[in-house]
Structures are given as C-alpha cells and as structure tokens.
Short mmCIF file of C-alpha atoms in Angstrom, two decimals:
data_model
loop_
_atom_site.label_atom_id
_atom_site.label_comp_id
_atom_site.label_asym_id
_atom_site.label_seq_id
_atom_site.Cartn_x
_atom_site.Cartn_y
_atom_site.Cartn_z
CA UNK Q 11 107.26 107.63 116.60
CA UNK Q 12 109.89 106.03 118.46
CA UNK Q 13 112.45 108.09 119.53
CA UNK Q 14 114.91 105.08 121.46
CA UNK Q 15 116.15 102.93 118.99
CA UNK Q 16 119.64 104.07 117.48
CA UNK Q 17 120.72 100.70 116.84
CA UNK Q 18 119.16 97.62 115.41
CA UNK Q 19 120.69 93.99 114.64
CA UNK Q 20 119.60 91.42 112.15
CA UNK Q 21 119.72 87.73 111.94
CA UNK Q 22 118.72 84.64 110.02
CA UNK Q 23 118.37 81.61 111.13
CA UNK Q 24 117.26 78.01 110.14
CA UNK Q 25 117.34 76.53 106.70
CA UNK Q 26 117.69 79.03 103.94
CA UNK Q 27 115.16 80.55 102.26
CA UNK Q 28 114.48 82.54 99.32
CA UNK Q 29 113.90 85.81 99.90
CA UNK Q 30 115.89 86.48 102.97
CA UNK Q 31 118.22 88.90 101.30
CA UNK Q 32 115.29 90.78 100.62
CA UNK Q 33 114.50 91.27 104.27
CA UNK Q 34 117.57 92.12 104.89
CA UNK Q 35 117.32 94.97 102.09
CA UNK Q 36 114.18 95.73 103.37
CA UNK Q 37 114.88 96.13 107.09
CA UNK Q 38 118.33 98.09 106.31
CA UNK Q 39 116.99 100.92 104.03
CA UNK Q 40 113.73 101.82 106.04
CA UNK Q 41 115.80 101.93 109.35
CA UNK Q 42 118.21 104.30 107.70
CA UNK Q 43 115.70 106.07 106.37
CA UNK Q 44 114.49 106.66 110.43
CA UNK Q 45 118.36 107.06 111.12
CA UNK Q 46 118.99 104.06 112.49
CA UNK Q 47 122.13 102.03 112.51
CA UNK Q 48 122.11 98.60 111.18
CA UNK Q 49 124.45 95.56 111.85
CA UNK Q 50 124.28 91.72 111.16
CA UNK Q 51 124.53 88.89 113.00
CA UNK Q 52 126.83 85.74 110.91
CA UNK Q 53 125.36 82.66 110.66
CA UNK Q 54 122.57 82.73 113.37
CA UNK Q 55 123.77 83.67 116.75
CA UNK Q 56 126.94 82.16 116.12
CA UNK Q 57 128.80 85.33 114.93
CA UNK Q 58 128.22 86.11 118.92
CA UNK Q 59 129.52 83.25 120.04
CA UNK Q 60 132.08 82.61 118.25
CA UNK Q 61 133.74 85.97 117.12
CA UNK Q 62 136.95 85.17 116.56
CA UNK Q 63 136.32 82.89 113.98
CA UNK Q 64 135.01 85.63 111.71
CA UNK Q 65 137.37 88.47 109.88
CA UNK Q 66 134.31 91.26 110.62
CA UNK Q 67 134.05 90.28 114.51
CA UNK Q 68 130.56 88.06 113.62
CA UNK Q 69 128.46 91.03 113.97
CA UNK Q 70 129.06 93.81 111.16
CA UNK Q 71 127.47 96.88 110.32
CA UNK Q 72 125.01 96.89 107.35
CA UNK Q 73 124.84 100.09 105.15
CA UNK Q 74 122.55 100.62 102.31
CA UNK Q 75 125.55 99.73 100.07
CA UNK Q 76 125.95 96.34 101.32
CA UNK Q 77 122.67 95.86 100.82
CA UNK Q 78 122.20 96.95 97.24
CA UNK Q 79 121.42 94.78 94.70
CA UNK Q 80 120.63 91.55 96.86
CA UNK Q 81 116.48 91.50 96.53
CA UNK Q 82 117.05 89.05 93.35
CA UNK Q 83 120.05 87.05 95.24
CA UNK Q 84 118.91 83.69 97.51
CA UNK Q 85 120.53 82.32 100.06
CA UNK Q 86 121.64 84.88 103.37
CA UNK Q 87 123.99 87.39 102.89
CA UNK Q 88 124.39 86.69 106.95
CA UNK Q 89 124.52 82.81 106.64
CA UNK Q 90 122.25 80.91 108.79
CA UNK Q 91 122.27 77.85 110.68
CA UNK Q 92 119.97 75.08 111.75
CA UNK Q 93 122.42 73.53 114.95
CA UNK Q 94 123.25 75.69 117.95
CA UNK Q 95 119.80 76.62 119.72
CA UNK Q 96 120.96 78.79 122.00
CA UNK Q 97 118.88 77.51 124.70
CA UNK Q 98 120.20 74.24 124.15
CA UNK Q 99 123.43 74.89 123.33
CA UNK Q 100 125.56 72.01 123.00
CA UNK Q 101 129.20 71.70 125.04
CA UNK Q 102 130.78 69.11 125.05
CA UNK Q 103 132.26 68.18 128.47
CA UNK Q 104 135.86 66.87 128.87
CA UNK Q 105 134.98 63.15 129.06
CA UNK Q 106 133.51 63.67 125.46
CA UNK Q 107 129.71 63.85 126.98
CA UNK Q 108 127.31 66.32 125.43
CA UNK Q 109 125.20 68.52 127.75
CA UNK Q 110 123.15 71.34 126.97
CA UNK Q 111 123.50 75.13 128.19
CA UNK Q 112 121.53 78.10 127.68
CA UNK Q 113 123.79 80.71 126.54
CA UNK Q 114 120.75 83.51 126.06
CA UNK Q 115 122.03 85.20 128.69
CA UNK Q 116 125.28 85.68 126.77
CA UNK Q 117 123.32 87.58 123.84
CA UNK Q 118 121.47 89.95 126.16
CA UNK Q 119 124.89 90.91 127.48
CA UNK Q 120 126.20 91.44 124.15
CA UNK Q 121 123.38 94.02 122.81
CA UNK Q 122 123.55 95.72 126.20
CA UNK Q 123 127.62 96.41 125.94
CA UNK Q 124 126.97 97.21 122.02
CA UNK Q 125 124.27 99.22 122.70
CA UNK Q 126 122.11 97.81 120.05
CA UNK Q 127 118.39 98.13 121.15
CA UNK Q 128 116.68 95.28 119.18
CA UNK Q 129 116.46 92.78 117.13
CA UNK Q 130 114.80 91.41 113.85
CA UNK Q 131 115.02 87.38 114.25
CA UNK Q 132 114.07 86.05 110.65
CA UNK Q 133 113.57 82.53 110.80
CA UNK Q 134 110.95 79.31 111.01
CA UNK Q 135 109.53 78.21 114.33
CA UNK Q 136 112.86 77.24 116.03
CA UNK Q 137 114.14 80.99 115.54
CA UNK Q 138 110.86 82.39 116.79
CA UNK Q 139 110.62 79.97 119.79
CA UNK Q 140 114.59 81.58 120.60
CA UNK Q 141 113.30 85.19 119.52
CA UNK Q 142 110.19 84.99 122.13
CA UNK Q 143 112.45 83.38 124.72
CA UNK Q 144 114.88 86.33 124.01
CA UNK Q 145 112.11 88.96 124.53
CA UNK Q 146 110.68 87.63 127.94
CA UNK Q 147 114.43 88.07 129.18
CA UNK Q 148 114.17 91.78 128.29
CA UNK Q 149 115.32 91.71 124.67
CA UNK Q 150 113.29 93.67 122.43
CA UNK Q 151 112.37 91.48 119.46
CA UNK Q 152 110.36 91.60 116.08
CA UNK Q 153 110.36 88.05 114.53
CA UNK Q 154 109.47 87.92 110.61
CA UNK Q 155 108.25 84.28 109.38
CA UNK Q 156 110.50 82.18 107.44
CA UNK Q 157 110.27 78.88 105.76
CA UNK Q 158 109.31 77.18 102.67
CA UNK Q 159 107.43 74.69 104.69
CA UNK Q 160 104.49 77.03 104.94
CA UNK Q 161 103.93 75.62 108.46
CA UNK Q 162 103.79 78.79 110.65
CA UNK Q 163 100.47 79.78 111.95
CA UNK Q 164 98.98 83.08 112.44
CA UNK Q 165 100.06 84.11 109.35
CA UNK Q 166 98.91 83.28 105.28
CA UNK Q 167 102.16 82.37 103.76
CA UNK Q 168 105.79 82.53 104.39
CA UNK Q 169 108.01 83.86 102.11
CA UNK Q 170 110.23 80.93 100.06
CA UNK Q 171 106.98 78.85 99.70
CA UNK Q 172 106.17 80.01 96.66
CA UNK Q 173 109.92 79.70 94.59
CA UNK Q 174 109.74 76.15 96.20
CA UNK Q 175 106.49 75.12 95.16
CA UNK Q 176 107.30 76.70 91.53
CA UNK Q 177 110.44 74.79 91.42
CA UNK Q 178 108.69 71.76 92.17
CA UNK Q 179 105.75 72.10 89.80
CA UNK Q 180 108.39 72.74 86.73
CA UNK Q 181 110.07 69.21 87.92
CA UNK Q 182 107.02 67.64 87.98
CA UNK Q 183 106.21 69.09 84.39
CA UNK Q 184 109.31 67.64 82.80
CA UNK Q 185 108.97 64.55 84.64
CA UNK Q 186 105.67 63.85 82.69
CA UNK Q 187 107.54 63.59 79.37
CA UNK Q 188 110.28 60.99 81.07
CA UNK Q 189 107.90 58.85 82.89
CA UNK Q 190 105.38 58.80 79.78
CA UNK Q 191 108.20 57.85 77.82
CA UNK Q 192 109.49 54.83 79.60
CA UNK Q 193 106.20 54.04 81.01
CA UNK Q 194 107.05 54.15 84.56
CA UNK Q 195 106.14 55.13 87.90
CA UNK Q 196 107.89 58.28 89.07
CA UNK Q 197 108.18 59.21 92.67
CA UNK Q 198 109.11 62.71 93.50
CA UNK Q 199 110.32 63.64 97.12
CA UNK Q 200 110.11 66.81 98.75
CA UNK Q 201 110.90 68.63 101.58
CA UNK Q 202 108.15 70.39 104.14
CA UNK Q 203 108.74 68.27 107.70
CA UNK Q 204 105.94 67.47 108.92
CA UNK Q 205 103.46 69.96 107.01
CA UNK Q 206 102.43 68.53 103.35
CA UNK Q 207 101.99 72.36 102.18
CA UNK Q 208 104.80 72.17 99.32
CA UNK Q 209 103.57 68.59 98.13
CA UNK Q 210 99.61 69.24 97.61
CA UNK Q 211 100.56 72.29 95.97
CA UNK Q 212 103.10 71.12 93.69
CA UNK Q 213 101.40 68.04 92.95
CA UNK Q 214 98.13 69.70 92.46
CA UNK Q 215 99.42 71.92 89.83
CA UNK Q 216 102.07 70.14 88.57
CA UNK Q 217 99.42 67.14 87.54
CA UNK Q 218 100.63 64.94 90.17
CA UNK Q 219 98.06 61.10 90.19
CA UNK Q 220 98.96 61.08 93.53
CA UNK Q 221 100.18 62.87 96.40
CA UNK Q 222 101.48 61.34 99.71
CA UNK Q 223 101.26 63.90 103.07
CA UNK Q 224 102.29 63.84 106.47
CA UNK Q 225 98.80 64.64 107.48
CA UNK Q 226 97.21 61.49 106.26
CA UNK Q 227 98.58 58.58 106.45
CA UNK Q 228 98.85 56.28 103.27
CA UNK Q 229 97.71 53.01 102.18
CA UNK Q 230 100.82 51.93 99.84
CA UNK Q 231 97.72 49.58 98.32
CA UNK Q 232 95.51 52.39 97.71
CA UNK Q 233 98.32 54.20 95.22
CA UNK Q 234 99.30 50.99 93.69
CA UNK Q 235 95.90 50.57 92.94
CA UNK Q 236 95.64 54.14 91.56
CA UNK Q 237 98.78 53.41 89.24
CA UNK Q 238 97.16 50.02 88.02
CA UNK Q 239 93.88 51.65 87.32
CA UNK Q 240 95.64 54.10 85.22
CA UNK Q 241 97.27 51.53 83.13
CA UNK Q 242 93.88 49.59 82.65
CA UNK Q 243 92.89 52.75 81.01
CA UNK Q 244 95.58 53.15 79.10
CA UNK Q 245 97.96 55.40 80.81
CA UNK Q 246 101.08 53.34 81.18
CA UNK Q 247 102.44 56.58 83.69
CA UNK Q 248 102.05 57.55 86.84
CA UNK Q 249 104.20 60.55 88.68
CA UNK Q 250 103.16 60.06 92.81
CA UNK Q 251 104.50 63.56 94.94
CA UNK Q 252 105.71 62.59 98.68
CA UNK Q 253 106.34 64.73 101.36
CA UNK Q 254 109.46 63.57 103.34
CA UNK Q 255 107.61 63.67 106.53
CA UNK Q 256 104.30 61.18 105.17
CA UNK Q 257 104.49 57.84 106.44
CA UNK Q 258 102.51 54.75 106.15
CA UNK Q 259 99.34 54.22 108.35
CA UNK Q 260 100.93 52.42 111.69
CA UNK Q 261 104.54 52.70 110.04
CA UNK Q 262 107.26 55.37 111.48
CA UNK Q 263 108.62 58.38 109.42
CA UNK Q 264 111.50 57.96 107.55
CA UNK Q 265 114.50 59.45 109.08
CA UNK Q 266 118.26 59.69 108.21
CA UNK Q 267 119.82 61.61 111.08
CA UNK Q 268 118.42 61.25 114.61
CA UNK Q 269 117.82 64.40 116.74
CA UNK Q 270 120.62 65.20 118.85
CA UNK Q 271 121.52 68.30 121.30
CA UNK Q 272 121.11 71.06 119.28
CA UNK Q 273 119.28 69.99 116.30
CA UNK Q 274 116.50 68.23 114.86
CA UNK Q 275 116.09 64.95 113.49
CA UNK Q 276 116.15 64.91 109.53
CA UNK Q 277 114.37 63.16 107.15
CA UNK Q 278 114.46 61.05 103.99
CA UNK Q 279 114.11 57.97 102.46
CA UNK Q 280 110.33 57.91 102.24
CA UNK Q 281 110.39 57.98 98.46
CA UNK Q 282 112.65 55.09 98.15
CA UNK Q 283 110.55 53.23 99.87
CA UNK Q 284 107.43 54.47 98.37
CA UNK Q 285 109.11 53.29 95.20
CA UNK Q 286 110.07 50.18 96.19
CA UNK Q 287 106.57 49.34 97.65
CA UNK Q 288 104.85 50.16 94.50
CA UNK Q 289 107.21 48.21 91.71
CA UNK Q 290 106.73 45.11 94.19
CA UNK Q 291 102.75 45.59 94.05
CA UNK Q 292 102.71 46.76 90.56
CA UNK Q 293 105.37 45.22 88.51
CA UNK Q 294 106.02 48.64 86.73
CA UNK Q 295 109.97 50.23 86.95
CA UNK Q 296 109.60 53.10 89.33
CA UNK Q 297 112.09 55.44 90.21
CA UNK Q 298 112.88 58.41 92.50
CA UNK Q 299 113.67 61.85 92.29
CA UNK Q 300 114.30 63.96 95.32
CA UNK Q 301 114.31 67.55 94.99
CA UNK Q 302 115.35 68.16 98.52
CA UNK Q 303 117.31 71.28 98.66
CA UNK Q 304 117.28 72.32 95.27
CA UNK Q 305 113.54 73.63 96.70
CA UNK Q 306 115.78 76.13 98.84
CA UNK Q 307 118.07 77.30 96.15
CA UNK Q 308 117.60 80.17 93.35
CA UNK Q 309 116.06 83.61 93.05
CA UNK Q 310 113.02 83.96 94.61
CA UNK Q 311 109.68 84.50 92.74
CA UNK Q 312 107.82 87.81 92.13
CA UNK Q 313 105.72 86.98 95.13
CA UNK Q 314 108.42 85.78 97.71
CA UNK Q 315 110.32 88.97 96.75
CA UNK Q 316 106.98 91.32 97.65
CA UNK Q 317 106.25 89.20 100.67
CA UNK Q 318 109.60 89.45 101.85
CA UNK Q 319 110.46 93.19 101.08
CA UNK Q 320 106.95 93.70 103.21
CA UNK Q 321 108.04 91.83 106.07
CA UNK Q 322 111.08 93.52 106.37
CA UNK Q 323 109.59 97.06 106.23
CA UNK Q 324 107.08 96.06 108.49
CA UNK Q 325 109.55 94.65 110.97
CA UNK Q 326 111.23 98.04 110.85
CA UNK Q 327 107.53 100.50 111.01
CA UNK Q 328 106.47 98.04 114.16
CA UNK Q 329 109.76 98.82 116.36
CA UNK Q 330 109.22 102.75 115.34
CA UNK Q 331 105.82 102.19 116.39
CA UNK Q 332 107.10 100.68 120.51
CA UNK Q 333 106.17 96.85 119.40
CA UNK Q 334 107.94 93.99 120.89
CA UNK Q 335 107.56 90.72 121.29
CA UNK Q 336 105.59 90.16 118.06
CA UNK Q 337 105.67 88.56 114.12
CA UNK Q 338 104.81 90.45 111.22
CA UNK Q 339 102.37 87.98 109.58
CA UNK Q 340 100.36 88.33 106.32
CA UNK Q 341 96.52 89.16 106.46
CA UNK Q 342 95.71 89.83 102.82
CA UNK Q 343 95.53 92.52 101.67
CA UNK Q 344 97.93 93.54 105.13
CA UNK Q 345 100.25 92.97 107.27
CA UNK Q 346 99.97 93.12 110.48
CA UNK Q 347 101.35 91.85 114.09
CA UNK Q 348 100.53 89.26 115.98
CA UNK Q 349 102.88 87.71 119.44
CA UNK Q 350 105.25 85.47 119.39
CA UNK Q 351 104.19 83.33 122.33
CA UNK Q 352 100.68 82.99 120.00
CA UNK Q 353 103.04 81.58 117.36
CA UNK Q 354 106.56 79.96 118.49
CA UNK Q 355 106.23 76.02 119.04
CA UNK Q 356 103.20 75.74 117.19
CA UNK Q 357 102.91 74.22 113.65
CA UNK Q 358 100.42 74.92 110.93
CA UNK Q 359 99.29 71.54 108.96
CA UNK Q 360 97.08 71.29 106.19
CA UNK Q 361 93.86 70.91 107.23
CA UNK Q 362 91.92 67.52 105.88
CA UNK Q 363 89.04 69.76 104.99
CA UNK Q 364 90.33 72.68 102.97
CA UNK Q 365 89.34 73.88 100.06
CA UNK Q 366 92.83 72.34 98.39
CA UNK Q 367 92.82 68.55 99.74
CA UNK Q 368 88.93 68.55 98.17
CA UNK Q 369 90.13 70.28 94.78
CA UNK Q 370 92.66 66.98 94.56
CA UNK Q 371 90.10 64.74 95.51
CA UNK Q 372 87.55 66.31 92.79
CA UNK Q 373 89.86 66.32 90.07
CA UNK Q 374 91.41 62.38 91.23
CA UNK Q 375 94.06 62.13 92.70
CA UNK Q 376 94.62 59.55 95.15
CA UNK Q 377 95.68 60.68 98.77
CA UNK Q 378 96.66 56.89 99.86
CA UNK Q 379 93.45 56.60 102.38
#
C-alpha cells in the first residue's frame, strides 16, 4: 500500500468521449475509499492557467456527491479541450505573431504549492504525449486511454468506441430504408482521424456495400463499379461508409481547418467528394450524411460504461500500488499497466490483414483497391 498520496487531481482532455464521467466516478469513490482527496481540473489544463476565469478557481474538489449519478451522463463533468497543448502553448506576441511556449513547468509548480501528489490524465494520444512529458519532469502520472477513434496501442479498446460505433450502425440501419426507397447512393461520413476503426466496424455491421479507410487508399472507380454491379443485379441501392481521414490513392486528405499552434488540423469533406465522384461515374443521385460529432454525444453503452468504470479504478489501485508513469490498458479478461513513453505519439491503425478487413472482403464489400 501506498502510504504518500493524500491528494489526487483529475483531468480530461481532447475530444469528448462517452464514458468519461464514469472515470471520473470511478477514480473519485475508490480514492475516498483509500482516504484520499480528490479535485478536478476545468477544461484540460486550462482551469490552471486560466483561474480567474472560472467561479470554483479552475481546480475544485470532487466529493462522492458530485460524483453521484454521472456513470449514465456523456460528455465531462470537467470539460475538456482539444487547443492549448501545454507544451506548445500558444501566446500571442504584441505584433499579433503566434509563438509557442511550454508552460509544463507552470503545472508542476501548481501541484507542488497545492500539495496534490498526482495525477490521472484521461485523454487520447495528445493528453498522454503531455501526461508522459509531465511525468519525466517529476510529476507523478497515471494516464487512462480515451477516444472513440480506437487508435491507441498497447491496449484492446478505448472506452467511447463502442457508443460510437453503435450510433453509427443504427444510422446506417435506417439509412437502408431511405436509400432503397429513392434508389440512391448514400454516403455516410465518420469521424476516426486517421484510424478506419469506427468505419469497418460500423459498416461491417451496419450492412455497409462499401467502406472507404484511411489505411487503404481508394479507387473512386473500384466503388462506382461496386454500385453499378449492384444495380445490374437488381439492387438499385448502395450505402458506401467513409472515414474522414481516407483519401484517394495519390490524392491528399480532405481537410477543413489547417493545423495551427496549438491544435491539429481537422478534417472533412471527404464524403462530399466521394459523392460527387460517384453520381459523375454512375449517374445515380447520391447524397451525404455526416455523423461527425453526433458519434461523441449520448450515454455511453453497457460496455463503454464497464470499460470506463475499470479504468478509473484501476488508475486509482496502480498509484496505491507506487506506479507512475504508466496507462491502464485492457488485456481481456484484465487490466493491466503498461508506460506511457511505450504508448504516447504512437497510433494504432487497422491492420490490412486482420481478421475484420478479411470478414468484409468474404462477405463483399468493396474496400476501393
């Protein structure tokens, strides 16, 4: 047992998530039950650096009474942010420049005077980049994975995968009715980056004729020629599933908001265009639907909620137990630890040989290679 910690802080960071308030729940009630104090961090490590903005000083206690209740709730009772890397903090300079500035340094001094002796960083791989960062300056740091994506390695899933993928498959169910119906091509966007993890799973089992990944690139041919085959055979429909981050072989992604200091770029656009493409080569009305952040939205599902309430408690057991510097990370039927320098900057894809890609390929549907 550890007998050192007395305080603990908590923050979320990153797009939202479901399942994050169950963390939080999580992480709260087993570190009261060990007697420690809890407090939370507003809107990533902003509610540091920017405490005047915020009625509760930007860092605020958590008690199991603030907590109750949330495990259903999505969203972050803490607020999160995707801008603001605190090692590349942006500051603008007085001849309206941008430079950045690593203000780390500034959060180390603020859990010294506070006396708070660690931290749970939940978040994707930008949080757990800052969270291992944090920890080789002396901070001691448990990160737990975060992200719908699915694109962390070293662990199975991440929690908010699962509601988005479920959310996705139900859109692509009612979308079978509409595009039967009219006859027409419907292409569905969704979110992931640069990992194709919520597409091939939606699409797979949502009945999807053709999905389009960021980890091959597509033929636009090769899917018109899927939708015309389909008609030749008397299916006048065709529903094709696009990750935002697939682009054409020797074309660019398709992006809406350059990176700048401070943030990544963002994506979008890629169904239009997929859209386009195909009603040019086919001749068929095809329209779009982007789910984009309605995937982030709502309660989060049976699983997410387990995964989530695990990872939080686990966050909590590995700081009793002296760990530091490390992610809980799922290893069915576990979870266990594994470091954060093993896991921050690197990205999980789906690999062109699993046992998924070749179930869509078995069953028909066309990948656009």
């Amino acid at each position: 047992m550890n007998k050192h910690i007395k305080r603990i802080a908590i923050c979320t960071g990153g797009g939202d998530a479901p399942g994050l308030n169950a963390v939080i729940r999580a992480v709260v009630v087993a570190a009261s039950n060990r007697g420690w104090e809890c407090y939370g961090i507003r809107d990533g490590f902003n509610g540091i650096f920017f405490n005047e903005r915020y009625s509760d000083g930007g860092v605020f206690r958590l008690t199991r009474e603030s907590v109750r209740g949330i495990t259903h709730l999505g969203g972050t009772m803490l607020g999160t942010t995707n801008r603001g890397n605190p090692l590349h903090f942006p500051l603008q300079m007085p001849d309206g420049s941008v430079k950045e500035i690593d203000r780390s340094g500034e959060i180390i001094e603020f859990f010294a005077k506070k006396e708070i002796d660690a931290l749970v960083s939940i978040g994707g791989d930008g949080s757990l980049t800052i969270a291992a960062a944090l920890c080789e300056k002396g901070l001691r740091v448990v990160g737990v994975p975060k992200t719908i994506d699915n694109d962390l390695d070293k662990t199975e899933t991440t929690f908010g995968f699962d509601t988005a993928v479920s959310f996705a498959t139900e859109s692509l169910d009612r979308l079978h009715s509409t595009a039967e119906s009219h006859q027409r091509v419907m292409v569905v966007e969704v979110m992931g980056r640069y990992a194709g993890w919520i597409a091939l799973h939606a699409g797979i089992s949502g009945g999807a004729h053709a999905i389009l990944i960021p980890e091959i690139p597509f033929d636009i041919k090769k899917v018109a020629e899927k939708v015309i085959r389909r008609e030749n055979e008397g299916r006048q429909y065709s529903l094709v599933v696009v990750a935002e981050g697939a682009k054409p072989m020797g074309g660019d992604l398709a992006v809406v908001e350059a990176a700048e200091i401070g943030h990544a770029e963002r994506l979008g656009g890629v169904g239009e265009m997929v859209a386009r493409k195909l009603h040019e080569l086919t001749g068929k009305d095809a329209r779009v639907v982007v789910l984009g952040h309605l995937l982030r939205g709502g309660s989060p599902t049976t699983f997410d909620r387990l995964a989530a309430l695990r990872f939080g408690a686990a966050a909590v057991r590995a700081l009793d137990e002296g760990q530091s510097g490390v992610m809980v990370a799922l290893a069915h039927p576990n979870v266990n630890y594994v470091p954060l320098l093993e896991v921050a900057g690197r990205m999980r894809g789906v690999p062109l040989d699993c046992d998924i890609v070749r179930t869509g390929r078995d069953v028909g549907i066309c990948f656009g290679d």
